[in-house]
mmCIF file with all atom_site columns, C-alpha atoms in Angstrom:
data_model
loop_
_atom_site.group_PDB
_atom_site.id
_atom_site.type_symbol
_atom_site.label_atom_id
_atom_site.label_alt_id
_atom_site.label_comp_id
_atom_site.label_asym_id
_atom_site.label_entity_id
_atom_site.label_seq_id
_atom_site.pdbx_PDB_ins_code
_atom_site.Cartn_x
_atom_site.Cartn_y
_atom_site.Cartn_z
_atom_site.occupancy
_atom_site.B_iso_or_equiv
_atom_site.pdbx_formal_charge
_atom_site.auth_seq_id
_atom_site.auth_comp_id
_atom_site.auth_asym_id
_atom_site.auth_atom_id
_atom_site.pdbx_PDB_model_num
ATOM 1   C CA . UNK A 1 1   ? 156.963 120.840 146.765 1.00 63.00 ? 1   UNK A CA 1
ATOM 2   C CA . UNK A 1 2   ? 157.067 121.739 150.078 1.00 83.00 ? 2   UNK A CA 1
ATOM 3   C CA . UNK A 1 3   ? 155.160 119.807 152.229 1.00 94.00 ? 3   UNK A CA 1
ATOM 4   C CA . UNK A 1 4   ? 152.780 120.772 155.424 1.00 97.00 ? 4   UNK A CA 1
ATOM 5   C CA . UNK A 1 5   ? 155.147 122.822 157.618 1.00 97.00 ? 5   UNK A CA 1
ATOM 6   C CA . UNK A 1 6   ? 154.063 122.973 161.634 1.00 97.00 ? 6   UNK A CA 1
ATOM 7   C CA . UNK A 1 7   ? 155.890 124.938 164.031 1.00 97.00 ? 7   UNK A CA 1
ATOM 8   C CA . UNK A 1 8   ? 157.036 124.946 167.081 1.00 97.00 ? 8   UNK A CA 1
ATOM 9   C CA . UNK A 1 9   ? 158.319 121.427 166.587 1.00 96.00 ? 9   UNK A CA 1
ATOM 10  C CA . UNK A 1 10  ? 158.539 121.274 170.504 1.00 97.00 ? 10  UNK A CA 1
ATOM 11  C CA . UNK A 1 11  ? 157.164 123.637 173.208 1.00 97.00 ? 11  UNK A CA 1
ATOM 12  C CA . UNK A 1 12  ? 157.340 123.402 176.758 1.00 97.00 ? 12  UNK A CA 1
ATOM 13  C CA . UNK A 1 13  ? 155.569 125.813 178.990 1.00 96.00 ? 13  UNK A CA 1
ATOM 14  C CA . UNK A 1 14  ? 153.434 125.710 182.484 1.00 96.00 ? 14  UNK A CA 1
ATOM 15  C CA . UNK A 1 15  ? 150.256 124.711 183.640 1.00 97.00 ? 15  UNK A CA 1
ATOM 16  C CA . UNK A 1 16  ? 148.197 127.841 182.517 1.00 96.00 ? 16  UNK A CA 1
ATOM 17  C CA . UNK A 1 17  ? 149.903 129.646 180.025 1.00 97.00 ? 17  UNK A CA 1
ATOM 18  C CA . UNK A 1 18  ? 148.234 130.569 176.499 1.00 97.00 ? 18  UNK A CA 1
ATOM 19  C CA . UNK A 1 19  ? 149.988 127.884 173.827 1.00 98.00 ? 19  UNK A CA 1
ATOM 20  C CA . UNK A 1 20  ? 149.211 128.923 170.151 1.00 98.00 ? 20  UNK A CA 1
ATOM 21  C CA . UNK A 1 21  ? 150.366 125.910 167.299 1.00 98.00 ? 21  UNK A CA 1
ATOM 22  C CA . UNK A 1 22  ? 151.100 127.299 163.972 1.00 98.00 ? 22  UNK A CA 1
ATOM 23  C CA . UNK A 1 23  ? 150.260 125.195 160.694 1.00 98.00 ? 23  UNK A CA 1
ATOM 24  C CA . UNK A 1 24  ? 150.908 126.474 156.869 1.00 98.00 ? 24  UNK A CA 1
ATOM 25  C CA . UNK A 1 25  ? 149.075 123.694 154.803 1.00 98.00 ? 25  UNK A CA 1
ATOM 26  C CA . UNK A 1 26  ? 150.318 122.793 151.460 1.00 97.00 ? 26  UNK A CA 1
ATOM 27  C CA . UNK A 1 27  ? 149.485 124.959 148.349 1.00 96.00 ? 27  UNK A CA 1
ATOM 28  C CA . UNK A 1 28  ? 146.585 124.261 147.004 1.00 94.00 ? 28  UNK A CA 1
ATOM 29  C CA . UNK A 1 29  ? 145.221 122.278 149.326 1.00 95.00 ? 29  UNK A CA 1
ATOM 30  C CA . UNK A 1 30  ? 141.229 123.430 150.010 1.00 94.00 ? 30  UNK A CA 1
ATOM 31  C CA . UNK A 1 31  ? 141.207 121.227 153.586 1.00 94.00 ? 31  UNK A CA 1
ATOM 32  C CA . UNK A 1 32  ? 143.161 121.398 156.506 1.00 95.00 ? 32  UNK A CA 1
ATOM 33  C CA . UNK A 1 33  ? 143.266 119.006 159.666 1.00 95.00 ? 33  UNK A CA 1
ATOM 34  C CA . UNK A 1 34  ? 144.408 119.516 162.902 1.00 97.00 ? 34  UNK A CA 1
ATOM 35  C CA . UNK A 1 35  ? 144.993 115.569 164.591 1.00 96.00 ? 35  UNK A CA 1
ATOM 36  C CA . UNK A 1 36  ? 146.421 114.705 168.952 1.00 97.00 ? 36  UNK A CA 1
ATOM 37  C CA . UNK A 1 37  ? 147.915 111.883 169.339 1.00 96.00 ? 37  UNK A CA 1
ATOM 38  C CA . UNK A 1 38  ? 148.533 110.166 172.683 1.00 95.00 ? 38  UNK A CA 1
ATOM 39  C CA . UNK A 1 39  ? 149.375 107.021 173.955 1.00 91.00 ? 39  UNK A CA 1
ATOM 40  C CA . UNK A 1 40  ? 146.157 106.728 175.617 1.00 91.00 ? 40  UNK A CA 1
ATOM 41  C CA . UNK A 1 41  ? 144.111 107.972 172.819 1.00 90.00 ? 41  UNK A CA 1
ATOM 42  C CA . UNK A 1 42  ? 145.785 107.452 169.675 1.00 91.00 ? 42  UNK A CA 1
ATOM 43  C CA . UNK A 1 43  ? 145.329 109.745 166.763 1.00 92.00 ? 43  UNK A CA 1
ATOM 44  C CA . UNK A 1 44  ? 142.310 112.093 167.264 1.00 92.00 ? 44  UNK A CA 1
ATOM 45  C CA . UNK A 1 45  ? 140.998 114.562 165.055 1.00 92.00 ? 45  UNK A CA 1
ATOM 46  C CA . UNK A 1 46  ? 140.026 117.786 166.780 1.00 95.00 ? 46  UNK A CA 1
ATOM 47  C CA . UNK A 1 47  ? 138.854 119.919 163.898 1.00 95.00 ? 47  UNK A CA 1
ATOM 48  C CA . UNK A 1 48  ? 138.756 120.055 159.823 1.00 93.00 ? 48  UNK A CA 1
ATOM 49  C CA . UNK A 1 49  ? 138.422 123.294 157.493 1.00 95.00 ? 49  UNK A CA 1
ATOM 50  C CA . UNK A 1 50  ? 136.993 123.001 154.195 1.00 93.00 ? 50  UNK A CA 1
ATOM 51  C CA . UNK A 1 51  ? 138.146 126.626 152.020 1.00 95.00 ? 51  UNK A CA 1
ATOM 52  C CA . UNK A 1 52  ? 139.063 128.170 155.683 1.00 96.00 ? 52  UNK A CA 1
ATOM 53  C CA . UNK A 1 53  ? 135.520 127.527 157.073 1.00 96.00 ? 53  UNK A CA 1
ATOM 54  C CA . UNK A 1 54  ? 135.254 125.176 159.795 1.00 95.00 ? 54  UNK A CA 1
ATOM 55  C CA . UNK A 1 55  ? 133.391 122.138 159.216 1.00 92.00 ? 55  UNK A CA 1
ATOM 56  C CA . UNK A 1 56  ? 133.541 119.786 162.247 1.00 90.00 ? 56  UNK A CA 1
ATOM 57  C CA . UNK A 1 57  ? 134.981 121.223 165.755 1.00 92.00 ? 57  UNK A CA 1
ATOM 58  C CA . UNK A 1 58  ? 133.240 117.953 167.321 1.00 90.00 ? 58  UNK A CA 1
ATOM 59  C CA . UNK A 1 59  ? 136.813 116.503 168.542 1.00 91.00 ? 59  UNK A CA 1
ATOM 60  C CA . UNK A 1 60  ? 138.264 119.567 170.315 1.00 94.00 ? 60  UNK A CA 1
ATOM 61  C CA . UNK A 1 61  ? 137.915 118.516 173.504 1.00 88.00 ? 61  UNK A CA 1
ATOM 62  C CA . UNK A 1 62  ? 137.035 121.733 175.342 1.00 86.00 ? 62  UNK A CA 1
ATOM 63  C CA . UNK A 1 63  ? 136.711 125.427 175.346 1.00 91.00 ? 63  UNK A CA 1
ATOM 64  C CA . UNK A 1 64  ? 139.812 125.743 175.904 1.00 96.00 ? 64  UNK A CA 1
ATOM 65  C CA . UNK A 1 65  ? 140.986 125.107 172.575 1.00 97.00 ? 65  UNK A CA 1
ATOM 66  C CA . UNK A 1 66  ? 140.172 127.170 169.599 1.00 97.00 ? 66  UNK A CA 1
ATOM 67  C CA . UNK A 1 67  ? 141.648 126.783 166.209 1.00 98.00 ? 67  UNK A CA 1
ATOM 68  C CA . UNK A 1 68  ? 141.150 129.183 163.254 1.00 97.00 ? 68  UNK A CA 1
ATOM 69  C CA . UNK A 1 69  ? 142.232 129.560 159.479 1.00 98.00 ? 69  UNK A CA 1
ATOM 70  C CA . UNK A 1 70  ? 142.256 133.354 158.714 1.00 97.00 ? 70  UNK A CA 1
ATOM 71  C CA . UNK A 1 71  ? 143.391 132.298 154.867 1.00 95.00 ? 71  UNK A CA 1
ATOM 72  C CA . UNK A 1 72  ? 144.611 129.422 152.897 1.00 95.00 ? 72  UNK A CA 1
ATOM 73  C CA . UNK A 1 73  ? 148.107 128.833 153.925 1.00 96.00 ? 73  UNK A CA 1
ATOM 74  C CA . UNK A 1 74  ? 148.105 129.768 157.317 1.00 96.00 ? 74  UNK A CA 1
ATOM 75  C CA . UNK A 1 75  ? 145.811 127.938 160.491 1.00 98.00 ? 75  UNK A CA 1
ATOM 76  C CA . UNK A 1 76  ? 146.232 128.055 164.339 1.00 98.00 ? 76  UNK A CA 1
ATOM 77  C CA . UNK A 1 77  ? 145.811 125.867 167.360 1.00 98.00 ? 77  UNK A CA 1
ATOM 78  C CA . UNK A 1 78  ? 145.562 127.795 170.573 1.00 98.00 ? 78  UNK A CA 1
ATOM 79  C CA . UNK A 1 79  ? 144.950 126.301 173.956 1.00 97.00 ? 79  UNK A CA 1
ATOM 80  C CA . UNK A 1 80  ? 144.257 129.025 176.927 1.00 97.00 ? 80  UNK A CA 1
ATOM 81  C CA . UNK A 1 81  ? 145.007 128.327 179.774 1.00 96.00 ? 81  UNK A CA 1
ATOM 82  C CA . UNK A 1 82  ? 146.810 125.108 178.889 1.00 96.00 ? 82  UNK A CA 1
ATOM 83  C CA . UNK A 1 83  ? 147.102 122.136 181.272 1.00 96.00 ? 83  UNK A CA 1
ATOM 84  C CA . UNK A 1 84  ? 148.833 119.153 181.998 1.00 96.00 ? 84  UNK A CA 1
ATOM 85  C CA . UNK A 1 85  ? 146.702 116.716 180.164 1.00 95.00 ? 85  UNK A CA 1
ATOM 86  C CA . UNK A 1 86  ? 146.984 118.779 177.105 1.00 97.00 ? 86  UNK A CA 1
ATOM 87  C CA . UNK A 1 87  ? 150.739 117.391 176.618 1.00 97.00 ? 87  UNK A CA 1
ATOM 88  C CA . UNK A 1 88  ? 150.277 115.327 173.232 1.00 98.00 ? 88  UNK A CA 1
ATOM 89  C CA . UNK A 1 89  ? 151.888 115.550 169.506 1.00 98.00 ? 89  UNK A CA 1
ATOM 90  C CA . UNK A 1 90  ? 149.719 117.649 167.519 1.00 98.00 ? 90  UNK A CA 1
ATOM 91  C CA . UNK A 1 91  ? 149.738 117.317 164.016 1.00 98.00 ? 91  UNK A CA 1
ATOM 92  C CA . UNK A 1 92  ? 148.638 119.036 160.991 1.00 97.00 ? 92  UNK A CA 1
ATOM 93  C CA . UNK A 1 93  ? 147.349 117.922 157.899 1.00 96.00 ? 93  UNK A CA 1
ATOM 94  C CA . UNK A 1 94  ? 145.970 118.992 154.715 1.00 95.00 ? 94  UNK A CA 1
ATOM 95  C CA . UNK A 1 95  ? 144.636 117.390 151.667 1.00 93.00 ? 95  UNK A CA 1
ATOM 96  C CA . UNK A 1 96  ? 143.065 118.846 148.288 1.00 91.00 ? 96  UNK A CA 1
ATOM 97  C CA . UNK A 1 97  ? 139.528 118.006 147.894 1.00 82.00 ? 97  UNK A CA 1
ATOM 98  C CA . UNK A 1 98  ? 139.162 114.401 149.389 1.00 74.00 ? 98  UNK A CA 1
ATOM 99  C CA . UNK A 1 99  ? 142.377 113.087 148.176 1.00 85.00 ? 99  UNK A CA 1
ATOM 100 C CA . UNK A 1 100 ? 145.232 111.715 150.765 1.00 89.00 ? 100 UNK A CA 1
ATOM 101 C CA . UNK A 1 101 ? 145.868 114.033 153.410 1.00 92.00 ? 101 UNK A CA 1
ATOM 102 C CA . UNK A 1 102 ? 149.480 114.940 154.026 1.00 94.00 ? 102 UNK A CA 1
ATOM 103 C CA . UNK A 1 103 ? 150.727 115.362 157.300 1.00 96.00 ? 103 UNK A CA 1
ATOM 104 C CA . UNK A 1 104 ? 153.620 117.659 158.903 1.00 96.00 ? 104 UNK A CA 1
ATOM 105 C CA . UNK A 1 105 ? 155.609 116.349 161.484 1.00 95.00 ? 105 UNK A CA 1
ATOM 106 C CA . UNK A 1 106 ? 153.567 117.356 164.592 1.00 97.00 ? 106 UNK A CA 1
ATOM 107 C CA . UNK A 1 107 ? 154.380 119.794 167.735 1.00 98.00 ? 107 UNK A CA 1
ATOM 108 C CA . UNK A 1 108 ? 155.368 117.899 170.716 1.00 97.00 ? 108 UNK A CA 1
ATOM 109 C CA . UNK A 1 109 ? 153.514 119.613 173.797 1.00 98.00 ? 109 UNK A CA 1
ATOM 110 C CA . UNK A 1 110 ? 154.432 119.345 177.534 1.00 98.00 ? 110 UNK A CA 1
ATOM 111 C CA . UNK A 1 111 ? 152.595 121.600 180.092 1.00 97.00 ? 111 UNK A CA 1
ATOM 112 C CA . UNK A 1 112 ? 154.489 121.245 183.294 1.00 96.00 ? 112 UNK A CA 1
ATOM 113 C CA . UNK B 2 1   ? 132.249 105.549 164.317 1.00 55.00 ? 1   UNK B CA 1
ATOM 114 C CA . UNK B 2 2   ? 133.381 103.895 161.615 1.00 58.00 ? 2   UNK B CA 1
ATOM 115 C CA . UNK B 2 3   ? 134.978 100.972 162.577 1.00 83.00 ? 3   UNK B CA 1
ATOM 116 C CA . UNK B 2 4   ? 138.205 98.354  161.719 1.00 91.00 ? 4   UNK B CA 1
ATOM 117 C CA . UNK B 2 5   ? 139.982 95.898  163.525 1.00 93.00 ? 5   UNK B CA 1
ATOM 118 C CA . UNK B 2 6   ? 143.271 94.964  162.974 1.00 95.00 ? 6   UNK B CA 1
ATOM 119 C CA . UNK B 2 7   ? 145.897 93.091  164.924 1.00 96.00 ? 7   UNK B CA 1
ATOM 120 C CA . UNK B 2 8   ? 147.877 94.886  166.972 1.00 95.00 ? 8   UNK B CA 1
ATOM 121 C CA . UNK B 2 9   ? 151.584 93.781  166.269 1.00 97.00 ? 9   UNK B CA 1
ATOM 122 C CA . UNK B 2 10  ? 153.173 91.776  163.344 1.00 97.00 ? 10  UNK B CA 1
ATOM 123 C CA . UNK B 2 11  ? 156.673 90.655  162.461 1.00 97.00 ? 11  UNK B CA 1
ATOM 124 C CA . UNK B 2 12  ? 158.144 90.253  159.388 1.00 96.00 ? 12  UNK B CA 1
ATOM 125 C CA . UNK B 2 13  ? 161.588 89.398  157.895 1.00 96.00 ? 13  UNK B CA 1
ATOM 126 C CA . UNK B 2 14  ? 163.606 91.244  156.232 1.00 96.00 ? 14  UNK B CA 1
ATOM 127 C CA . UNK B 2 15  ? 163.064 91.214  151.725 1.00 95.00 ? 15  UNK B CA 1
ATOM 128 C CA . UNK B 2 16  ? 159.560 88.682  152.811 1.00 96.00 ? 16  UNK B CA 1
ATOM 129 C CA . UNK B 2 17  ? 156.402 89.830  151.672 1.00 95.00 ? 17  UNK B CA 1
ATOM 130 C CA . UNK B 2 18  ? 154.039 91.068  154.545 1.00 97.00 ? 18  UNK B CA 1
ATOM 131 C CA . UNK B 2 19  ? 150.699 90.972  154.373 1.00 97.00 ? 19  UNK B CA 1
ATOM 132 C CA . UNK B 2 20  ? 148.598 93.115  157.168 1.00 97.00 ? 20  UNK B CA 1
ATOM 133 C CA . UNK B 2 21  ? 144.943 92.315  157.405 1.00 97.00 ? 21  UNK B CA 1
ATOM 134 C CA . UNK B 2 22  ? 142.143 94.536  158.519 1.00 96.00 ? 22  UNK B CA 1
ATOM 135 C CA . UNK B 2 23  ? 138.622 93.778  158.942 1.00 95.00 ? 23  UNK B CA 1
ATOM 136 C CA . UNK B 2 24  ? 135.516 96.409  158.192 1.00 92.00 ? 24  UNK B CA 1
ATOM 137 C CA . UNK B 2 25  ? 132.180 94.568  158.487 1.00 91.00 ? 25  UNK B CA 1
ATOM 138 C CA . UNK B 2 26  ? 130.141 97.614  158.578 1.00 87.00 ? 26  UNK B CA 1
ATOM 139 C CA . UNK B 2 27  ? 131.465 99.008  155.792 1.00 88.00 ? 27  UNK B CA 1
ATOM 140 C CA . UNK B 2 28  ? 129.302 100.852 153.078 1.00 85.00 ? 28  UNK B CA 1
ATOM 141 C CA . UNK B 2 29  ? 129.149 100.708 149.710 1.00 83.00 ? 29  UNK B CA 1
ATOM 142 C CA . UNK B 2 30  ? 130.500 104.268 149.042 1.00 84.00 ? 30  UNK B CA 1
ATOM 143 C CA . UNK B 2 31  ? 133.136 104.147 151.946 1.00 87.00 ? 31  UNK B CA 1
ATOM 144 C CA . UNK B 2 32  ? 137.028 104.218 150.608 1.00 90.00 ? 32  UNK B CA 1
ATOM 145 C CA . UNK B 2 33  ? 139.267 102.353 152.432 1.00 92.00 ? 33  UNK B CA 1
ATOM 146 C CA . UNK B 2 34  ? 142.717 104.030 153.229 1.00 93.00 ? 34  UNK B CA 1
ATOM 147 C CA . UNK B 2 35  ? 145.946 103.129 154.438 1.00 96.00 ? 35  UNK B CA 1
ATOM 148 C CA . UNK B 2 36  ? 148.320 105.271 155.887 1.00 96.00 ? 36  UNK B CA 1
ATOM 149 C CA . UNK B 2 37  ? 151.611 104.407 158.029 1.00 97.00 ? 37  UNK B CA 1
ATOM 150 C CA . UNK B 2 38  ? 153.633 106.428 160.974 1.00 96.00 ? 38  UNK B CA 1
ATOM 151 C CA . UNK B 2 39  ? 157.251 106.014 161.294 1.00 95.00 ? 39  UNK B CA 1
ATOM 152 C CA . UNK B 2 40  ? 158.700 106.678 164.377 1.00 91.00 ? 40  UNK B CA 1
ATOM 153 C CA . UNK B 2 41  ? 158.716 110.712 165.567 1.00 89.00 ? 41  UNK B CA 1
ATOM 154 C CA . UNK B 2 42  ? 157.018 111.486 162.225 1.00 92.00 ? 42  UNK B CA 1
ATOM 155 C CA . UNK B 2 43  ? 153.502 112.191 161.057 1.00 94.00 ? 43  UNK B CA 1
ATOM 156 C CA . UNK B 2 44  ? 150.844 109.218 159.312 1.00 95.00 ? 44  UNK B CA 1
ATOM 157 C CA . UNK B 2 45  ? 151.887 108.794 155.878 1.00 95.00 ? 45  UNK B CA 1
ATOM 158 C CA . UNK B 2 46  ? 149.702 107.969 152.923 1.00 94.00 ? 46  UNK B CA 1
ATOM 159 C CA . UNK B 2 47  ? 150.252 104.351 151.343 1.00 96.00 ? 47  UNK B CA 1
ATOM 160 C CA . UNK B 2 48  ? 146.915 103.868 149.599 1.00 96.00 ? 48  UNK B CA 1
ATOM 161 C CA . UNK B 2 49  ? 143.253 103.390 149.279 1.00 93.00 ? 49  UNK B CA 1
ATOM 162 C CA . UNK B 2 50  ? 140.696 101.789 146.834 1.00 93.00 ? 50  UNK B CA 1
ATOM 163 C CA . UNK B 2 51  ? 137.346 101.195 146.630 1.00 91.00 ? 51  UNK B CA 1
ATOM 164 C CA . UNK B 2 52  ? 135.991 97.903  145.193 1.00 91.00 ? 52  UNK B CA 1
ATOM 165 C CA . UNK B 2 53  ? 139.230 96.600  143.075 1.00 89.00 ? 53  UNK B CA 1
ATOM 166 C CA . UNK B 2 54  ? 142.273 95.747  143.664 1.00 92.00 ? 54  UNK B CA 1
ATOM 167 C CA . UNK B 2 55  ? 145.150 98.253  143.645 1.00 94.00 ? 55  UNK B CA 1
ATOM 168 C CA . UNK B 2 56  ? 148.741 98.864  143.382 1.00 94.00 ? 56  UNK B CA 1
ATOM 169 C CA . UNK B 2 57  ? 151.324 101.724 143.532 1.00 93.00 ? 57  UNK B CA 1
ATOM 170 C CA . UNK B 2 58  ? 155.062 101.838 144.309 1.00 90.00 ? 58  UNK B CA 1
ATOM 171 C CA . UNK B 2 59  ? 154.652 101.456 147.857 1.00 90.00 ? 59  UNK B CA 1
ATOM 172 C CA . UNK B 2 60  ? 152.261 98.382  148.385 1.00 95.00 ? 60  UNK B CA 1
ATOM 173 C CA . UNK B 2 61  ? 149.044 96.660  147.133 1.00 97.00 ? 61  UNK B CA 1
ATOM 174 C CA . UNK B 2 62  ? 145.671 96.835  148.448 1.00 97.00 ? 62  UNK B CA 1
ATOM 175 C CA . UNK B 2 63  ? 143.833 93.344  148.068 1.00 97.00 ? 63  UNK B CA 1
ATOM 176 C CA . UNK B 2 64  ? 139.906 94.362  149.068 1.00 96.00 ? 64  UNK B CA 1
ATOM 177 C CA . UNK B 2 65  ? 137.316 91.037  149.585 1.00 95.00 ? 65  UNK B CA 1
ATOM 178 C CA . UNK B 2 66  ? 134.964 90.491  146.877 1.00 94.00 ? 66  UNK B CA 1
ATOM 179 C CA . UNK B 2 67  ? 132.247 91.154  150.219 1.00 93.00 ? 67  UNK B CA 1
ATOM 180 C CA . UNK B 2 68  ? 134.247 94.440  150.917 1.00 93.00 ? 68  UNK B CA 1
ATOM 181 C CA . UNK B 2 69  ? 134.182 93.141  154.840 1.00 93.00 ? 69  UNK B CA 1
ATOM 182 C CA . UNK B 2 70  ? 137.907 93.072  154.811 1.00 95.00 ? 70  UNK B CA 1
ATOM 183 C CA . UNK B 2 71  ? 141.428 93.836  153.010 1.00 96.00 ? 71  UNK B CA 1
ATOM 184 C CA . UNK B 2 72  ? 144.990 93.193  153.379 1.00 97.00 ? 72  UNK B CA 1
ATOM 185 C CA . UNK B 2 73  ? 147.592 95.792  152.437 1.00 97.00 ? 73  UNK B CA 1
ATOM 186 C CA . UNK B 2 74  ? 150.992 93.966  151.173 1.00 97.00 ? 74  UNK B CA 1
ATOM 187 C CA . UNK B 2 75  ? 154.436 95.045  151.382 1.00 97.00 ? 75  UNK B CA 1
ATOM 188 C CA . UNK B 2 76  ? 156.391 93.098  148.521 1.00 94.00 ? 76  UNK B CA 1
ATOM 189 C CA . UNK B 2 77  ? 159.425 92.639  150.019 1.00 95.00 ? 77  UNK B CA 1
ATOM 190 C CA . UNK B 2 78  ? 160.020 94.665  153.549 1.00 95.00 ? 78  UNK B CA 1
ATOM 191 C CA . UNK B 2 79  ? 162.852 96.390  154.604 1.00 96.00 ? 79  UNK B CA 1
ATOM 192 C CA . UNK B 2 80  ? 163.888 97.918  157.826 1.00 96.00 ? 80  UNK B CA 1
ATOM 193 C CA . UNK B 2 81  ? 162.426 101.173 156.489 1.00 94.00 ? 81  UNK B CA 1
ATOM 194 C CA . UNK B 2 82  ? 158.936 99.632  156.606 1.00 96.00 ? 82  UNK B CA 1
ATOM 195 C CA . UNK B 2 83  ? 159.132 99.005  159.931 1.00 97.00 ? 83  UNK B CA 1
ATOM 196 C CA . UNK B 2 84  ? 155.900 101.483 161.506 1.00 97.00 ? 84  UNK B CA 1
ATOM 197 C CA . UNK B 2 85  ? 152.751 101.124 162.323 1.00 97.00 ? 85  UNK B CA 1
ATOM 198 C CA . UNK B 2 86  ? 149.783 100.882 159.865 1.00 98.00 ? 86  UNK B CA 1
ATOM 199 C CA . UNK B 2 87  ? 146.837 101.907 160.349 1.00 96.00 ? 87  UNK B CA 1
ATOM 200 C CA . UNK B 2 88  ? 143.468 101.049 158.293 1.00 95.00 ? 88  UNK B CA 1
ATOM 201 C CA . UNK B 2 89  ? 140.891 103.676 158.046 1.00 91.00 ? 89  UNK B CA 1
ATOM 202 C CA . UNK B 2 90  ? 137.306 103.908 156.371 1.00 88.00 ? 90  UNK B CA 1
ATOM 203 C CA . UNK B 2 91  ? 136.772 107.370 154.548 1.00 82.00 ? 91  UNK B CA 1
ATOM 204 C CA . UNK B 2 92  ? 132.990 107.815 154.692 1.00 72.00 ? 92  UNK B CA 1
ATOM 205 C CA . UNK B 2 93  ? 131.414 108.189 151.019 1.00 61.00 ? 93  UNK B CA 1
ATOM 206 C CA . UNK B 2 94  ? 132.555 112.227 150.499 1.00 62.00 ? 94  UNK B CA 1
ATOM 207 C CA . UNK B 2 95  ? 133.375 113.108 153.731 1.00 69.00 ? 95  UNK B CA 1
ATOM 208 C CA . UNK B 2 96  ? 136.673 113.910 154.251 1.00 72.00 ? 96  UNK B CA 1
ATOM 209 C CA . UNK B 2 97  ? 137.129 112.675 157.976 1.00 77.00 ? 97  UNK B CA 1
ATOM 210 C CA . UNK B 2 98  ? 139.085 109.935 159.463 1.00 82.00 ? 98  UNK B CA 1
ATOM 211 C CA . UNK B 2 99  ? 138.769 108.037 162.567 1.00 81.00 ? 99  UNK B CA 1
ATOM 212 C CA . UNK B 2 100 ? 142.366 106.531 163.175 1.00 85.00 ? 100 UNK B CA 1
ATOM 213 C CA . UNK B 2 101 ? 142.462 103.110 165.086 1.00 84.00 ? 101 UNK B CA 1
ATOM 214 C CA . UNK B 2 102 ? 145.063 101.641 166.989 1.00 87.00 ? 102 UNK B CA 1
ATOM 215 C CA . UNK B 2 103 ? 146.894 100.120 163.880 1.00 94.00 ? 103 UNK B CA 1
ATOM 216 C CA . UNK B 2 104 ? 149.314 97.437  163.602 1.00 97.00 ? 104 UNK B CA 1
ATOM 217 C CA . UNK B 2 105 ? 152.976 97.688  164.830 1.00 97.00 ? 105 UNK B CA 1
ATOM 218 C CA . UNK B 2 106 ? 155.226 95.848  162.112 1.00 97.00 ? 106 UNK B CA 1
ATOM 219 C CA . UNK B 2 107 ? 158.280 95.377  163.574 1.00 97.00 ? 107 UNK B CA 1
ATOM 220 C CA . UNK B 2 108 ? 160.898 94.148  160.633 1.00 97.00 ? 108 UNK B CA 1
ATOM 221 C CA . UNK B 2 109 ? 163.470 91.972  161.538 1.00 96.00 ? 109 UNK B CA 1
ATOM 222 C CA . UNK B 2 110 ? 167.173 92.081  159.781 1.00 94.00 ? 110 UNK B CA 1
#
């Protein structure tokens, strides 16, 4: 099985431009997280979907960010306009029903 | 928040048994207690999670307190591999929603 595929694995861009994060959970799987991890902050989660529908958008940290699931294997993370402290690893997960969650392996993000 | 506490660093020897504590005094009787790990540049991985008894699966074994106030995850015999940090999370009763502490850093040595 294929497991939870993120993409870019790295981006680099500047202070300001639109940054879109691209997660396709895997099959089957009826939830889908979207974690930041920094040094300073550790592992955060930022949002959760529950059958595409978001649940909790408590942890994004601004209006900046906006995250959306338009159908089961496909979600975004966008940040417009992006800025420095946004640089972080990003991770997706997903997880069927409240079993484990499985996570890819992340987008490193630096806004210059 | 849900909470846990768990040391930040350990060290271990090579093909020794490890055994990484975490405390969760606030616990609640419905709340499932996970373990996960992160290896260097990669994302957390599952290791396991139980409720009241004890459990074990090819990776590790979950010992959980008769009080439920704390557990200790053991690695049978480590190897480099294991080297990562571990964190110890509290799923709340159904909700599916973790709050990830700071972990512990094993560090293995050879």
């Amino acid at each position: 099985d294929a497991g939870v595929i993120q993409s870019p694995r790295h981006e680099v861009t500047e202070m300001g431009q639109e940054v879109t994060l691209r997660c396709k959970p895997i099959s089957g799987h009826d939830y889908l997280f979207w974690y930041r991890q920094t040094m300073m902050r550790g592992l955060e989660l930022l949002i959760y979907f529950n059958n595409n529908v978001p649940i909790d958008d408590s942890g994004m940290p601004e209006d900046r960010f906006s995250a959306k699931m338009p159908n089961a294997s496909f979600s975004t993370l966008k940040i417009q306009p992006s800025e420095p402290r946004d640089s972080a690893v990003y991770f997706c997960a997903s997880s069927a029903r409240v079993q484990p969650q499985h996570f890819g392996d992340g987008t490193r993000l630096s806004i210059l | 928040d849900a909470k846990t506490t768990q040391p930040n660093s350990m060290e271990s020897n090579e093909e020794e048994p490890v055994h990484l504590p975490c405390n969760h005094s606030t616990i609640s009787g419905t709340d499932y207690i996970h373990w996960y790990r992160q290896l260097p540049s990669q994302g957390p991985e599952y290791v396991i999670h139980g409720l009241t008894s004890n459990v074990n699966n090819r990776m590790a074994s979950l010992a959980i307190a008769e009080d439920r106030k704390s557990s200790t995850l053991i690695l049978h015999r480590a190897t480099l591999r294991d080297a990562a940090v571990y964190y110890c999370i509290l799923r709340i009763d159904n909700f599916n929603k973790f709050y990830f502490g700071s972990g512990t850093k094993l560090n293995v040595k050879p």
